[in-house]
C-alpha cells in the first residue's frame, strides 16, 4: 500500500494531531519524536530507556516476564492495570503512565515491600520471571481501592510463568503483602492531556493513527494493508493462525489504526433490559461490569466465571472484547471462549462498514456466520438481561485450568415452564470452524420434560448424530465425549433437586491454595553458617530487576543482532538457499549460510575441538534439512526485530519426498536407530536370569509404559553475546557447560581454544537444556562477530528456540513381567526406546547404560533383560532434562508396580512394600545401598485415614472420583568431582571465590559462600562469588548437572580454603606470638600481605578423603555414585470423569537431604522440581504437524513442523495448576556420611515423585469404570477422560 499523504489526512479531517509521542515512564515525562509504529513497549523500555528489569521471553503474552503497570484516564478516573509490554505497541501509550520494576525500589533507594517479601521468602530461583511476578503483585495492590481478597491475589498471577519455584512461595508472598495492604502512595498517574498521535507514514513504511472518530477509522481501514488494534493482545494468538509463528505468515501491515480514543468506545451503558459496552472496553472491564450488575441477569455470573478463564490477567487487562471477536471472525478455526459464551447469551453487535461508514446491528451469531463481512469495525456489544426464570450455563475444557485456549467450550440457555422446555439454545465452540448451534437437539427438547431420563438420553443421541466434528481440530473422540458431558451437566443444573451422588458432577470451583514446608532437623546450628536457612545472595537484585542476564548488557556502539533462519522442511535435500530478500531489508548487515562460513575460513561443525569423534553437530543446514526448524542461516542486523523479521525472508528450495519420522512408532517401523560408538542398532542389558525368572513366575503379564517430550522452558531463551578481541573472542553465554561451549566456538571460528573466553554469571533457567544446546547461539554469535568484526548478540525468539533446539527425550518400555502371587516381582524383560532425534548430542552412551541406573527405582528385582534402542527421527536433537533417566525410569517402574497390583488384585502399596530395597542390598548396576531409609520415608508421608476418606467419597459420588497414591523415589548421585575452585583473599580481608558451577537458579553461590565463610572462620559478608570464566582455572570444570554441582563446588572450595590456611600458617604463628593472642582475620590478612604470602589457592575435589572434622570430605573414588538419595510423595486428587479434569487436592513431598547445606534453598528446589514434574506427567505435550489439515493450516501443513512451539499450545504448569494443599518437608536427622558436609542433593529427585499424581488419577479413573485403567504420560485431560471409559448411555438424573 502506498503511504498516506498529507492531503489524505486533511481529507479525513484529522488536523488536530501530533507526530510526537508523550507519556510518563517511572514518573518522568518522556517525549519520543516520530516513534516507530512497529516498536513494542518492551523494546523501548529495554533498548531505548535502558531499563532491563522488564524481561523478554515469549513475545506473545503467555509468560508474564515483561509485565508492567499501565495507568490511564478513562471518564475522569485513573485506572492502573498490569499489561504485557511484549504485546503493547509503544505508540499506544500516548498520554499514559508506564511503571516498571525499577521504580519500585533498588539497593540504593531501598526495596518495595513486594520485592522484599519475595526475596525473604526465597520465592526467586533463576530470577528471570521475578520482576514480572513483582509487577503483577504490585499491580494488584496498586489497582485496588481496598484490601484485595486472597482470591484476587491468587488470580493476579495467572499470567506469570515460573519454571523454578513451583509457585508456592510466590503465592505465599502475594498473600502476605495483601494482608498488610495500605492504599498505594506512589502509583504514577497519567501525564498531561496530549493530542491523538498521528505519525508520518514514512516511518519504516508503516503509519500509526490514533483515530478520533468512527468515520476516520473507517476511512483508514478501507485501505488494504491496514490493521485495527486496541491492546494488540491478539497478535500473540493470530500468529499461530496466520502461520507467522512458523515464519510463513502474511506481510506486516502498512497502517496501524488505534481505536482507544474514539468517543464512546470506552463507554458502558446499563439499560433497563440490556448492558452495552463500547469496542475499546477491555475484557477485565467487561468482566467487572458484568460482576457489578450480576443481580440484573442470571447470565452474568456464569459469564464472569467463564471470562476469568479467558487468557490471563495481563491480556484481559489490555485486550478488548471487540479484538477477541474480530480475531474469531478473521480466523474461524480459533476457538474463542468469548465468542461462544456471548452467542449463547444472546448478544448483539453494532459494526461499521469501512467501505461506506454505515453502521449496522445484528446478533453476534449472525455476524460471525456472515463470511461476506470484510473490513468492518465493531463499535459496541449489547448483552440482554435474562430473567430469573431462565437458565444459562457455560462450559470449557482446556489443557490447563487458566491461560489456555479451549479444546471445547459451550454455552447453553433454556427457558422452562415448570419442568418443560419452552426453548433451548445449545452453542458449541470447537466442533468445527465457527460456533456450532445444535438446532435439531434444541428443537427436540421443546415440549419435553427436563427432569426425565428419557429426554436426556434422546437429546444425547440426537446431539451425537447432529454434531459433525471436524477432524481438523484433533482430539475428535474426546470432543465428542465432552459435548455430551456438557449437555448432561446442563441437565443437572436444571433439576429442582438432585441425589447427593450427582451434586459433585455439576462442577468444581477451585479455592485459594495453601501449603507449608518443614525443615526442622535438616540443619545443625553448631555448624552455621553451613546448613543455616539463608536467602540467595542475589535475591534482592532479582526482585528489583538489577540482576543482569545475557541480553541485559548495555549495547556498545556498532553492536549487531543475530537470528536464525529456520528450515521449513524435514528429511529433504536443500538445493538452494535464497537470501536476497533478507539482505535487501534495511538494517540487515549480512546473511551467513554454511557455505558462507566455509568461505570465511570457518567451520560448520560444533564438535571439531571437543570430543570430535564422539560428538559433532552442524551449526547450520548444509546439504540436508534433517528436521523442520533446523537452523538454515544466521541473519545479522542492526536490531533484534530487523534480524528476526529478515530471518523469515530467507527461503530454501527442497527436493525429495522420503517419509518424515516423528515418533518412536515411526522409527520402529523404519528401523531407524542411532548407533552409539562400537554398537549396532541396540544394546542388551541383562542382570540375573531374566528368562528363568519369567518361567518360574506365578503370573506373567505384558504392557507398555510411555512418556513423551518435555521442553525445558527456561525463561531466558538461548542467548549469547560475542565480542571480538585482539586475535580472540569473548562470549558471554547462558550455559551450563562453559568448557564445552568454548570448544564449540573454537571449532566454528577456528580460533585456538585459548583465544576463546566463555563467561557466565547467571542464566534464566537451564534444567539440562543449556548443557550442549547453548553452543548453537554461542557459536552463531561468534561466527557473526568474526564476519562483521563487531560485537553480536543473539537471544532466540521462543518459537525459534522450541523449533530448533530440542527437548527432553521421549521414552517407551514395552515390558513382560513375572510375579509371585504375593506381589513379589521376579523378572522384567522387554524393549526400551529413547527418542534421541536427529543426533546423539552429548548422550553418547547406549540407552541401556543410562536406564539401568534408574529403571529399578526403589525395588529389589533380581532379574532384568532389556533390549535398548536410541531412536533416530527427523526432529531436533533431544538432550538431558531435569532428572534425566530418573523421571521416565521411575514412572515406568511405577507403571509396572501398578499393573502388577491390578493383575494380582492387590493394593499397589502392598506390591511396593513387598519389593522395596533394604539397607545392604545392591542395585543391578552394582551400587551398594549401605544406607537405605526408603521404607521409613514412605511410611512418614502416609496420611492416616486418608485412604478411608477417599473410599467413602468414591462410594458417595457417581461421576466424580478421588484417587490416592504414594510413590517412593531413588536418585543416584554422580561423584561431585571435576568442579574446580579458586579462592583469593584481598588486602582488605574480602574474599573472592571463583568456582566452576553455573548459577542457574539452584542457589549454588549462597551455599559456596556459606562453606567458604565457615572454613575460613569469617563472616559471610566478606565473601564475594564471581561468575564462571574459562580464563580462570575454575572455568575448566565439568558441566553443571545432576544436582551434585553445588556440593562438588563446596568440596573444592573447602580444599582451596584449607590450602589458603596452610599458606597463612607461618604468618599466623608469628603474629600470634607477637600479639600474645589469636589475631583477628583482618590483622592476619594484612600481616600475610606484608610478608608476601600467596593469598590465592585452588581446590579440586576428586572424590578422595580430605580434611577432618565437619569439613571432612568422603572417600568415594572407588564408587560409581557419590551416594543414593531417597524420598517419597503422596498425591490425593479428584477427577471429574465427565471431562477428564483433575484437581490436585493435596500433595506431600518428603526428601532426605541429609544435613542440608541450606534448608530454605533445598526445600525450594524440592517444590520446583515436583511442579516441573507435574507438567511432565499431566500437560506438557508436543504436537507434530503430519502434513494434513489442521486448525492452524486448514489447507494442509508441513510434515515435521512442531505445532506446540510456544505458549499457545505448549502448557507447563501455572500457579493455579499446583496442588491446593502443597506440603514439602526435608527429612529430619539424616546425616549423610557419604555426602559432602553430610548433605544430599535437592534439585532433581522430587521431579520423579510427580508421577504419584498420575497414578492417583489412574486410581480415580479405575474407580469410575470399575476396572483397572491405564495412563501414559503426559496424562492430559483427554487421556484421562478416554481412560475413564465414560458411557453416556449411563447418564441419568436420579
Coordinates of C-alpha atoms in Angstrom, one line a residue, residues 228-547:
X228 CA -7.0 -2.2 13.7
X229 CA -5.9 -2.5 17.3
X230 CA -6.7 -1.6 20.9
X231 CA -4.5 -3.6 23.2
X232 CA -2.8 -5.6 20.4
X233 CA -3.1 -8.7 22.5
X234 CA -4.5 -10.6 19.5
X235 CA -1.1 -10.5 17.9
X236 CA 0.1 -13.2 20.4
X237 CA -2.6 -15.5 19.1
X238 CA -3.1 -14.5 15.5
X239 CA 0.5 -15.5 14.6
X240 CA -0.5 -19.2 15.1
X241 CA -3.4 -19.0 12.7
X242 CA -1.7 -16.8 10.1
X243 CA 1.5 -19.0 10.1
X244 CA 3.8 -16.3 11.4
X245 CA 4.7 -18.5 14.4
X246 CA 6.5 -20.7 11.9
X247 CA 7.9 -17.9 9.8
X248 CA 5.4 -18.2 7.0
X249 CA 2.9 -15.6 7.9
X250 CA 1.5 -12.7 5.9
X251 CA 3.3 -9.4 5.3
X252 CA 3.3 -6.8 8.0
X253 CA 0.6 -4.1 7.8
X254 CA 1.4 -0.7 6.4
X255 CA -1.1 1.2 8.5
X256 CA -2.0 0.7 12.2
X257 CA -5.2 2.3 13.5
X258 CA -5.6 2.7 17.3
X259 CA -9.2 2.7 18.3
X260 CA -8.7 3.6 22.0
X261 CA -9.6 7.3 21.7
X262 CA -12.8 7.1 19.7
X263 CA -15.6 8.7 21.7
X264 CA -18.0 6.1 23.0
X265 CA -15.6 3.2 22.6
X266 CA -14.8 3.1 26.3
X267 CA -18.4 3.7 27.4
X268 CA -20.5 1.3 29.5
X269 CA -24.3 1.7 29.4
X270 CA -26.6 -0.2 31.7
X271 CA -30.1 0.0 30.4
X272 CA -33.4 -1.4 31.5
X273 CA -33.1 -4.6 29.6
X274 CA -29.5 -4.9 28.5
X275 CA -25.9 -3.8 29.0
X276 CA -23.9 -2.2 26.2
X277 CA -20.2 -1.7 26.1
X278 CA -18.0 0.2 23.6
X279 CA -15.4 -1.5 21.4
X280 CA -12.4 -0.4 23.4
X281 CA -13.7 -1.8 26.7
X282 CA -11.2 -4.4 27.9
X283 CA -12.1 -8.0 28.9
X284 CA -11.3 -7.1 32.5
X285 CA -13.6 -4.1 32.4
X286 CA -16.3 -6.1 30.8
X287 CA -15.9 -8.8 33.4
X288 CA -16.0 -6.2 36.2
X289 CA -19.1 -4.6 34.7
X290 CA -20.9 -7.9 34.5
X291 CA -20.0 -8.7 38.1
X292 CA -21.2 -5.4 39.3
X293 CA -24.6 -6.0 37.6
X294 CA -24.9 -9.7 38.3
X295 CA -28.2 -9.2 40.1
X296 CA -29.8 -7.9 36.9
X297 CA -29.3 -11.1 34.8
X298 CA -28.9 -14.7 35.6
X299 CA -26.4 -15.0 32.7
X300 CA -23.9 -12.5 34.2
X301 CA -22.5 -14.7 36.9
X302 CA -21.7 -17.6 34.6
X303 CA -20.2 -15.2 32.1
X304 CA -17.9 -13.7 34.7
X305 CA -16.8 -17.1 35.9
X306 CA -16.0 -18.2 32.3
X307 CA -14.3 -14.9 31.4
X308 CA -12.0 -15.4 34.4
X309 CA -10.5 -18.4 32.4
X310 CA -10.0 -16.5 29.2
X311 CA -6.3 -15.8 28.5
X312 CA -4.7 -14.3 31.6
X313 CA -4.8 -11.3 33.8
X314 CA -2.5 -9.1 31.8
X315 CA -4.2 -10.0 28.5
X316 CA -7.6 -9.4 29.9
X317 CA -6.4 -6.0 31.2
X318 CA -5.3 -4.9 27.8
X319 CA -7.3 -6.9 25.2
X320 CA -10.7 -5.6 24.1
X321 CA -13.8 -7.8 23.7
X322 CA -14.0 -6.5 20.1
X323 CA -10.5 -7.6 19.3
X324 CA -11.3 -11.1 20.5
X325 CA -14.5 -11.3 18.5
X326 CA -12.8 -9.9 15.3
X327 CA -10.0 -12.5 15.7
X328 CA -12.6 -15.2 15.7
X329 CA -14.2 -13.7 12.6
X330 CA -10.9 -13.5 10.8
X331 CA -9.7 -16.9 11.8
X332 CA -12.8 -19.2 12.1
X333 CA -10.7 -22.1 13.5
X334 CA -9.8 -20.0 16.5
X335 CA -12.0 -21.4 19.3
X336 CA -12.8 -18.2 21.1
X337 CA -14.4 -18.6 24.5
X338 CA -15.9 -15.1 24.4
X339 CA -17.4 -15.7 21.0
X340 CA -19.2 -18.9 22.2
X341 CA -20.5 -17.6 25.5
X342 CA -21.7 -14.3 24.1
X343 CA -23.5 -16.0 21.3
X344 CA -25.1 -18.3 23.9
X345 CA -26.0 -15.2 26.0
X346 CA -27.9 -13.7 23.0
X347 CA -25.5 -10.8 22.5
X348 CA -25.8 -8.5 19.5
X349 CA -23.2 -6.2 18.0
X350 CA -23.1 -2.9 16.2
X351 CA -20.5 -2.6 13.5
X352 CA -19.4 0.0 10.9
X353 CA -18.7 -0.9 7.3
X354 CA -15.4 0.8 6.5
X355 CA -16.2 1.0 2.8
X356 CA -19.2 3.4 3.3
X357 CA -19.0 4.2 7.0
X358 CA -22.6 2.9 7.5
X359 CA -23.4 1.2 10.8
X360 CA -25.4 -2.0 11.2
X361 CA -26.7 -4.1 14.1
X362 CA -27.2 -7.8 14.2
X363 CA -26.9 -10.7 16.5
X364 CA -23.4 -11.9 17.2
X365 CA -24.3 -15.3 15.8
X366 CA -25.3 -13.7 12.5
X367 CA -22.2 -11.5 12.5
X368 CA -19.9 -14.5 12.9
X369 CA -21.6 -16.6 10.4
X370 CA -21.5 -13.9 7.7
X371 CA -18.4 -14.6 5.6
X372 CA -19.2 -11.6 3.3
X373 CA -18.4 -9.1 6.0
X374 CA -14.9 -7.7 5.4
X375 CA -13.1 -4.8 6.8
X376 CA -15.8 -3.9 9.3
X377 CA -15.3 -2.3 12.7
X378 CA -17.1 -3.5 15.7
X379 CA -18.4 -0.5 17.7
X380 CA -20.5 -1.9 20.5
X381 CA -21.7 -5.1 22.2
X382 CA -25.1 -5.5 23.8
X383 CA -25.9 -8.3 26.2
X384 CA -29.6 -8.8 27.1
X385 CA -30.7 -9.4 30.6
X386 CA -32.0 -12.8 31.4
X387 CA -34.8 -13.2 33.9
X388 CA -34.6 -15.5 37.0
X389 CA -36.9 -18.0 35.2
X390 CA -34.3 -18.5 32.5
X391 CA -31.3 -20.9 32.8
X392 CA -27.8 -20.2 31.5
X393 CA -24.6 -22.0 31.9
X394 CA -21.2 -22.1 30.2
X395 CA -18.5 -24.8 30.0
X396 CA -14.9 -25.1 29.0
X397 CA -12.2 -27.7 29.0
X398 CA -8.6 -26.9 28.2
X399 CA -5.2 -28.5 28.7
X400 CA -4.7 -26.2 31.7
X401 CA -7.1 -24.6 34.1
X402 CA -6.0 -21.0 33.3
X403 CA -4.3 -19.3 30.5
X404 CA -5.2 -22.0 28.0
X405 CA -7.5 -22.0 25.0
X406 CA -10.4 -24.3 24.9
X407 CA -10.4 -27.8 23.4
X408 CA -14.2 -27.5 23.5
X409 CA -16.5 -24.9 25.0
X410 CA -20.2 -24.4 25.2
X411 CA -23.0 -22.0 26.3
X412 CA -26.5 -23.3 27.0
X413 CA -29.7 -21.3 27.5
X414 CA -33.0 -22.7 28.3
X415 CA -36.5 -21.4 29.3
X416 CA -38.7 -23.8 31.3
X417 CA -42.3 -23.9 32.1
X418 CA -42.3 -25.9 35.3
X419 CA -40.1 -28.8 34.2
X420 CA -40.9 -28.5 30.5
X421 CA -38.6 -27.0 27.9
X422 CA -40.1 -23.9 26.3
X423 CA -36.9 -23.2 24.3
X424 CA -33.3 -24.1 24.3
X425 CA -30.1 -22.8 22.7
X426 CA -27.1 -25.1 22.6
X427 CA -23.9 -23.4 21.4
X428 CA -20.6 -25.2 21.0
X429 CA -17.2 -23.9 20.1
X430 CA -14.5 -26.3 18.8
X431 CA -16.8 -28.7 17.0
X432 CA -15.8 -27.2 13.6
X433 CA -15.0 -23.7 12.3
X434 CA -17.1 -21.0 14.0
X435 CA -19.6 -21.6 16.7
X436 CA -22.0 -24.5 16.2
X437 CA -25.7 -24.5 17.1
X438 CA -27.3 -27.9 17.8
X439 CA -30.6 -26.8 16.2
X440 CA -32.0 -30.3 15.9
X441 CA -31.4 -31.1 19.5
X442 CA -32.8 -27.7 20.5
X443 CA -36.0 -28.4 18.6
X444 CA -36.2 -31.9 20.0
X445 CA -36.1 -30.6 23.6
X446 CA -39.0 -28.2 23.2
X447 CA -42.1 -29.6 25.0
X448 CA -40.1 -32.3 26.7
X449 CA -39.5 -32.8 30.4
X450 CA -36.2 -31.5 31.7
X451 CA -36.3 -34.0 34.6
X452 CA -36.9 -37.1 32.6
X453 CA -34.0 -39.5 31.9
X454 CA -35.7 -40.3 28.5
X455 CA -35.4 -36.7 27.5
X456 CA -31.7 -36.6 28.4
X457 CA -30.9 -39.8 26.5
X458 CA -32.9 -38.8 23.5
X459 CA -31.2 -35.4 23.4
X460 CA -27.7 -37.1 23.7
X461 CA -28.4 -39.4 20.8
X462 CA -29.7 -36.5 18.7
X463 CA -26.7 -34.4 19.6
X464 CA -24.3 -37.2 18.7
X465 CA -25.9 -37.6 15.3
X466 CA -26.2 -33.9 14.7
X467 CA -22.7 -32.6 15.6
X468 CA -20.2 -33.3 12.8
X469 CA -16.9 -32.9 14.4
X470 CA -14.2 -31.6 12.1
X471 CA -11.1 -33.9 12.4
X472 CA -9.0 -30.9 11.5
X473 CA -9.3 -29.8 15.2
X474 CA -7.8 -33.0 16.5
X475 CA -8.9 -34.9 19.7
X476 CA -12.1 -35.9 17.9
X477 CA -13.2 -38.7 20.2
X478 CA -12.6 -36.5 23.2
X479 CA -14.5 -33.6 21.8
X480 CA -17.4 -35.9 21.0
X481 CA -17.5 -37.1 24.6
X482 CA -17.2 -33.6 26.1
X483 CA -20.1 -32.4 24.0
X484 CA -22.4 -35.0 25.6
X485 CA -20.9 -34.4 29.1
X486 CA -21.5 -30.7 28.8
X487 CA -25.2 -31.3 28.0
X488 CA -25.5 -33.8 30.8
X489 CA -24.0 -31.2 33.2
X490 CA -26.6 -28.6 32.0
X491 CA -29.4 -31.1 32.6
X492 CA -28.1 -31.5 36.2
X493 CA -28.3 -27.7 36.6
X494 CA -32.0 -27.8 35.6
X495 CA -33.1 -30.2 38.2
X496 CA -35.1 -28.9 41.2
X497 CA -33.3 -31.4 43.4
X498 CA -30.5 -33.9 42.8
X499 CA -29.4 -37.1 44.5
X500 CA -26.3 -36.5 46.6
X501 CA -24.3 -38.7 44.3
X502 CA -24.8 -36.3 41.4
X503 CA -24.1 -33.0 43.1
X504 CA -20.4 -33.1 42.6
X505 CA -20.8 -33.7 38.8
X506 CA -22.2 -30.2 38.4
X507 CA -18.7 -28.7 38.6
X508 CA -15.9 -27.6 40.9
X509 CA -14.7 -24.2 41.9
X510 CA -11.0 -24.0 42.7
X511 CA -10.4 -22.4 46.2
X512 CA -7.3 -20.5 47.2
X513 CA -4.4 -22.8 47.6
X514 CA -2.2 -23.3 50.6
X515 CA 0.9 -25.1 51.6
X516 CA 3.8 -25.4 54.1
X517 CA 7.3 -26.6 54.3
X518 CA 9.1 -28.2 57.2
X519 CA 12.9 -28.0 57.5
X520 CA 13.2 -28.9 61.2
X521 CA 16.0 -31.3 61.8
X522 CA 17.6 -30.7 58.4
X523 CA 20.3 -28.3 59.8
X524 CA 22.8 -28.1 62.6
X525 CA 23.2 -24.8 64.4
X526 CA 26.6 -25.7 65.6
X527 CA 27.9 -25.6 62.0
X528 CA 26.3 -22.3 61.0
X529 CA 26.6 -20.7 58.5
X530 CA 26.7 -24.2 56.9
X531 CA 23.1 -25.6 56.9
X532 CA 21.7 -22.2 58.0
X533 CA 18.5 -21.2 56.1
X534 CA 19.7 -18.1 54.2
X535 CA 18.3 -16.3 51.2
X536 CA 20.1 -16.4 47.9
X537 CA 22.9 -13.8 47.5
X538 CA 21.2 -12.2 44.5
X539 CA 17.6 -12.5 45.8
X540 CA 17.0 -8.8 46.1
X541 CA 18.8 -8.0 42.9
X542 CA 16.4 -10.4 41.1
X543 CA 13.2 -8.9 42.7
X544 CA 14.3 -5.4 41.7
X545 CA 15.4 -6.2 38.2
X546 CA 19.0 -5.3 39.0
X547 CA 20.3 -8.8 38.2

